[in-house]
Short mmCIF file of C-alpha atoms in Angstrom, two decimals:
data_model
loop_
_atom_site.label_atom_id
_atom_site.label_comp_id
_atom_site.label_asym_id
_atom_site.label_seq_id
_atom_site.Cartn_x
_atom_site.Cartn_y
_atom_site.Cartn_z
CA UNK A 5 13.85 -30.39 15.24
CA UNK A 6 14.76 -33.42 17.31
CA UNK A 7 13.09 -36.87 17.19
CA UNK A 8 10.50 -37.43 19.88
CA UNK A 9 9.80 -41.10 19.36
CA UNK A 10 6.75 -42.81 17.89
CA UNK A 11 3.19 -42.49 19.14
CA UNK A 12 -0.02 -44.40 18.53
CA UNK A 13 -2.83 -42.30 17.08
CA UNK A 14 -6.47 -43.14 16.69
CA UNK A 15 -7.30 -44.04 13.12
CA UNK A 16 -3.70 -44.80 12.17
CA UNK A 17 -2.60 -48.38 11.61
CA UNK A 18 1.06 -47.67 12.36
CA UNK A 19 2.81 -45.47 14.95
CA UNK A 20 3.84 -42.03 13.73
CA UNK A 21 7.24 -40.50 14.45
CA UNK A 22 6.96 -37.06 16.04
CA UNK A 23 9.50 -34.26 16.41
CA UNK A 24 10.04 -31.43 18.86
CA UNK A 25 10.80 -27.93 17.58
CA UNK A 26 14.13 -26.64 18.89
CA UNK A 27 14.47 -23.34 17.04
CA UNK A 28 14.93 -21.63 13.67
CA UNK A 29 17.15 -23.20 11.02
CA UNK A 30 20.70 -21.94 10.69
CA UNK A 31 20.87 -18.68 8.74
CA UNK A 32 23.72 -20.00 6.58
CA UNK A 33 21.18 -21.82 4.44
CA UNK A 34 19.82 -18.52 3.22
CA UNK A 35 16.29 -17.32 2.82
CA UNK A 36 14.25 -19.45 0.46
CA UNK A 37 16.92 -22.15 0.10
CA UNK A 38 15.70 -25.07 -1.96
CA UNK A 39 16.80 -28.57 -2.90
CA UNK A 40 20.22 -29.59 -1.66
CA UNK A 41 20.98 -26.08 -0.39
CA UNK A 42 18.15 -26.42 2.14
CA UNK A 43 20.19 -29.21 3.75
CA UNK A 44 23.55 -27.38 3.60
CA UNK A 45 24.60 -29.50 0.61
CA UNK A 46 25.78 -28.40 -2.81
CA UNK A 47 26.71 -30.19 -6.02
CA UNK A 48 28.60 -28.71 -9.00
CA UNK A 49 26.45 -27.38 -11.83
CA UNK A 50 26.54 -29.67 -14.86
CA UNK A 51 25.44 -28.45 -18.29
CA UNK A 52 23.32 -25.32 -18.85
CA UNK A 53 26.25 -23.71 -20.67
CA UNK A 54 24.06 -21.85 -23.19
CA UNK A 55 21.69 -20.55 -20.53
CA UNK A 56 24.54 -19.46 -18.28
CA UNK A 57 26.21 -17.62 -21.17
CA UNK A 58 23.02 -15.71 -21.95
CA UNK A 59 22.56 -14.76 -18.30
CA UNK A 60 26.15 -13.62 -17.86
CA UNK A 61 26.00 -11.58 -21.07
CA UNK A 62 22.84 -9.81 -19.89
CA UNK A 63 24.31 -9.04 -16.49
CA UNK A 64 27.51 -7.85 -18.16
CA UNK A 65 25.55 -5.37 -20.30
CA UNK A 66 23.74 -4.13 -17.21
CA UNK A 67 27.00 -3.58 -15.32
CA UNK A 68 28.24 -1.72 -18.39
CA UNK A 69 25.37 0.75 -18.11
CA UNK A 70 22.66 -0.76 -20.32
CA UNK A 71 19.59 -1.69 -18.28
CA UNK A 72 18.50 -5.29 -18.80
CA UNK A 73 15.42 -7.40 -18.02
CA UNK A 74 16.05 -11.13 -17.98
CA UNK A 75 13.12 -13.56 -17.73
CA UNK A 76 13.96 -17.11 -16.67
CA UNK A 77 11.05 -19.45 -17.38
CA UNK A 78 10.76 -23.19 -16.85
CA UNK A 79 8.82 -25.95 -15.16
CA UNK A 80 8.93 -26.24 -11.38
CA UNK A 81 12.03 -28.03 -10.17
CA UNK A 82 13.95 -27.67 -13.42
CA UNK A 83 16.68 -25.61 -11.75
CA UNK A 84 15.87 -21.93 -12.30
CA UNK A 85 16.95 -20.84 -8.83
CA UNK A 86 20.12 -22.87 -9.14
CA UNK A 87 21.02 -21.11 -12.38
CA UNK A 88 20.54 -17.73 -10.72
CA UNK A 89 22.64 -18.77 -7.71
CA UNK A 90 25.42 -20.01 -9.96
CA UNK A 91 25.43 -16.85 -12.05
CA UNK A 92 25.64 -14.64 -8.97
CA UNK A 93 28.39 -16.80 -7.46
CA UNK A 94 30.46 -16.50 -10.63
CA UNK A 95 29.97 -12.74 -10.84
CA UNK A 96 31.16 -12.32 -7.26
CA UNK A 97 34.59 -13.58 -8.31
CA UNK A 98 34.99 -11.26 -11.30
CA UNK A 99 36.68 -7.83 -10.97
CA UNK A 100 34.30 -6.29 -13.54
CA UNK A 101 31.33 -6.88 -11.23
CA UNK A 102 32.95 -5.30 -8.18
CA UNK A 103 30.57 -2.78 -6.63
CA UNK A 104 27.47 -4.50 -7.99
CA UNK A 105 24.81 -5.00 -5.32
CA UNK A 106 22.50 -8.02 -5.53
CA UNK A 107 19.10 -7.88 -3.87
CA UNK A 108 16.64 -10.76 -3.89
CA UNK A 109 12.91 -11.12 -3.25
CA UNK A 110 10.57 -14.10 -3.46
CA UNK A 111 6.87 -13.84 -4.28
CA UNK A 112 4.31 -16.00 -2.51
CA UNK A 113 0.85 -16.96 -3.75
CA UNK A 114 -0.74 -16.06 -0.41
CA UNK A 115 0.78 -12.56 -0.18
CA UNK A 116 -1.66 -9.99 -1.54
CA UNK A 117 -0.25 -6.88 0.17
CA UNK A 118 0.25 -4.11 -2.41
CA UNK A 119 3.91 -3.45 -3.31
CA UNK A 120 5.01 -6.57 -1.41
CA UNK A 121 7.93 -7.21 -3.80
CA UNK A 122 9.06 -3.59 -3.82
CA UNK A 123 8.74 -3.49 -0.04
CA UNK A 124 11.28 -6.32 0.28
CA UNK A 125 13.87 -4.39 -1.75
CA UNK A 126 13.02 -1.20 0.14
CA UNK A 127 13.57 -2.91 3.49
CA UNK A 128 16.89 -4.31 2.33
CA UNK A 129 18.06 -0.97 0.95
CA UNK A 130 17.35 0.95 4.16
CA UNK A 131 18.13 -1.88 6.61
CA UNK A 132 14.56 -1.98 7.93
CA UNK A 133 13.62 -4.73 10.39
CA UNK A 134 10.17 -6.40 10.30
CA UNK A 135 9.35 -5.09 13.77
CA UNK A 136 10.46 -1.49 13.15
CA UNK A 137 7.79 1.04 14.06
CA UNK A 138 6.63 3.69 11.60
CA UNK A 139 8.76 6.27 13.39
CA UNK A 140 11.89 4.11 13.17
CA UNK A 141 11.24 3.38 9.49
CA UNK A 142 10.88 7.07 8.72
CA UNK A 143 14.08 7.92 10.59
CA UNK A 144 16.05 5.25 8.72
CA UNK A 145 14.63 6.29 5.34
CA UNK A 146 15.43 9.94 6.03
CA UNK A 147 19.01 9.11 7.00
CA UNK A 148 19.44 6.79 4.02
CA UNK A 149 18.11 9.29 1.47
CA UNK A 150 20.28 12.02 2.93
CA UNK A 151 23.31 9.77 2.57
CA UNK A 152 22.42 9.11 -1.08
CA UNK A 153 22.39 12.86 -1.70
CA UNK A 154 18.63 13.39 -2.12
CA UNK A 155 17.23 16.90 -1.86
CA UNK A 156 15.14 18.05 1.11
CA UNK A 157 11.84 17.87 -0.81
CA UNK A 158 12.68 14.40 -2.11
CA UNK A 159 13.57 13.23 1.39
CA UNK A 160 10.28 14.53 2.75
CA UNK A 161 8.33 12.68 0.07
CA UNK A 162 10.29 9.49 0.65
CA UNK A 163 9.68 9.60 4.38
CA UNK A 164 5.97 10.23 3.85
CA UNK A 165 5.55 7.41 1.31
CA UNK A 166 7.62 4.83 3.24
CA UNK A 167 4.81 4.03 5.65
CA UNK A 168 2.31 3.48 2.84
CA UNK A 169 4.73 1.33 0.87
CA UNK A 170 5.38 -0.95 3.83
CA UNK A 171 1.75 -1.12 4.95
CA UNK A 172 2.41 0.57 8.31
CA UNK A 173 -0.40 3.11 8.09
CA UNK A 174 -3.80 2.21 9.53
CA UNK A 175 -6.62 1.74 7.03
CA UNK A 176 -8.37 4.81 8.43
CA UNK A 177 -5.44 6.95 7.31
CA UNK A 178 -5.77 5.75 3.71
CA UNK A 179 -9.48 6.38 3.17
CA UNK A 180 -9.02 10.06 2.36
CA UNK A 181 -6.24 9.45 -0.17
CA UNK A 182 -7.21 8.85 -3.78
CA UNK A 183 -5.60 5.50 -4.81
CA UNK A 184 -4.26 6.72 -8.15
CA UNK A 185 -2.57 9.69 -6.52
CA UNK A 186 -1.05 7.50 -3.82
CA UNK A 187 0.27 5.01 -6.37
CA UNK A 188 1.67 7.80 -8.49
CA UNK A 189 3.49 9.33 -5.53
CA UNK A 190 4.93 5.97 -4.49
CA UNK A 191 6.14 5.31 -8.04
CA UNK A 192 7.79 8.72 -8.22
CA UNK A 193 9.47 8.15 -4.87
CA UNK A 194 10.78 4.74 -5.96
CA UNK A 195 12.14 6.21 -9.19
CA UNK A 196 13.93 8.94 -7.25
CA UNK A 197 15.44 6.45 -4.79
CA UNK A 198 16.58 4.20 -7.64
CA UNK A 199 18.18 7.03 -9.61
CA UNK A 200 20.19 8.18 -6.60
CA UNK A 201 21.14 4.63 -5.71
CA UNK A 202 22.41 3.83 -9.23
CA UNK A 203 24.93 6.66 -8.95
CA UNK A 204 26.67 4.47 -6.37
CA UNK A 205 27.00 1.42 -8.61
CA UNK A 206 25.15 -1.30 -10.49
CA UNK A 207 22.10 -2.96 -8.97
CA UNK A 208 20.87 -6.48 -9.72
CA UNK A 209 17.32 -7.23 -8.58
CA UNK A 210 16.37 -10.91 -8.53
CA UNK A 211 12.69 -11.83 -8.13
CA UNK A 212 11.65 -15.45 -7.64
CA UNK A 213 8.19 -16.65 -8.72
CA UNK A 214 7.19 -13.39 -10.36
CA UNK A 215 3.91 -15.00 -11.49
CA UNK A 216 2.66 -14.56 -7.92
CA UNK A 217 3.58 -10.89 -7.58
CA UNK A 218 0.83 -8.45 -6.67
CA UNK A 219 -0.46 -6.02 -9.30
CA UNK A 220 1.01 -2.92 -7.63
CA UNK A 221 4.50 -4.43 -7.56
CA UNK A 222 4.27 -5.40 -11.23
CA UNK A 223 3.19 -1.91 -12.22
CA UNK A 224 6.00 -0.34 -10.18
CA UNK A 225 8.53 -2.67 -11.80
CA UNK A 226 7.32 -1.72 -15.25
#
């Protein structure tokens, strides 16, 4: 934004400063940046040694082949995101974590689309853009699954389920599909994709504000 001066408004005792929108914020701040990071500022982390040790130990076990679930709980503004950022930054500099892929998703209270959290990871994994058509999505998913080494039947299922997972099918196309069967097929497809992907290396999935995740995403994660 850029300052646009002050204007007098009816019902206001003092002039209000207005701003003109110039364009999107610089991408270097990262999606969902908070606190100082939202202003391209950063301060060294002080304290939190015990918490950081527990987090690094859990991630270390995961990289070693033992699946881990780490729940980070605390009041708003206490520094949960900062702890995660610091842990990931430290891991990036360690040889033992080489080849580990980090993917991040943030839940929002207003997002009620089924599988919204899983869809974020799915888009990242297959390099899907928000404006990709159903046909483009299916082509990318097919190519990605083939590269991972999936079998022909598994690829066909993945391509078919991709549109449902990302909400690209019209509602009319879903009315003839029994919900439980659709959810079961999506879960099986996600499991297959994950198993093939983990043959390539460790995967760290970070989910912010999980308390706002939709029910379908929570069930898929379980």
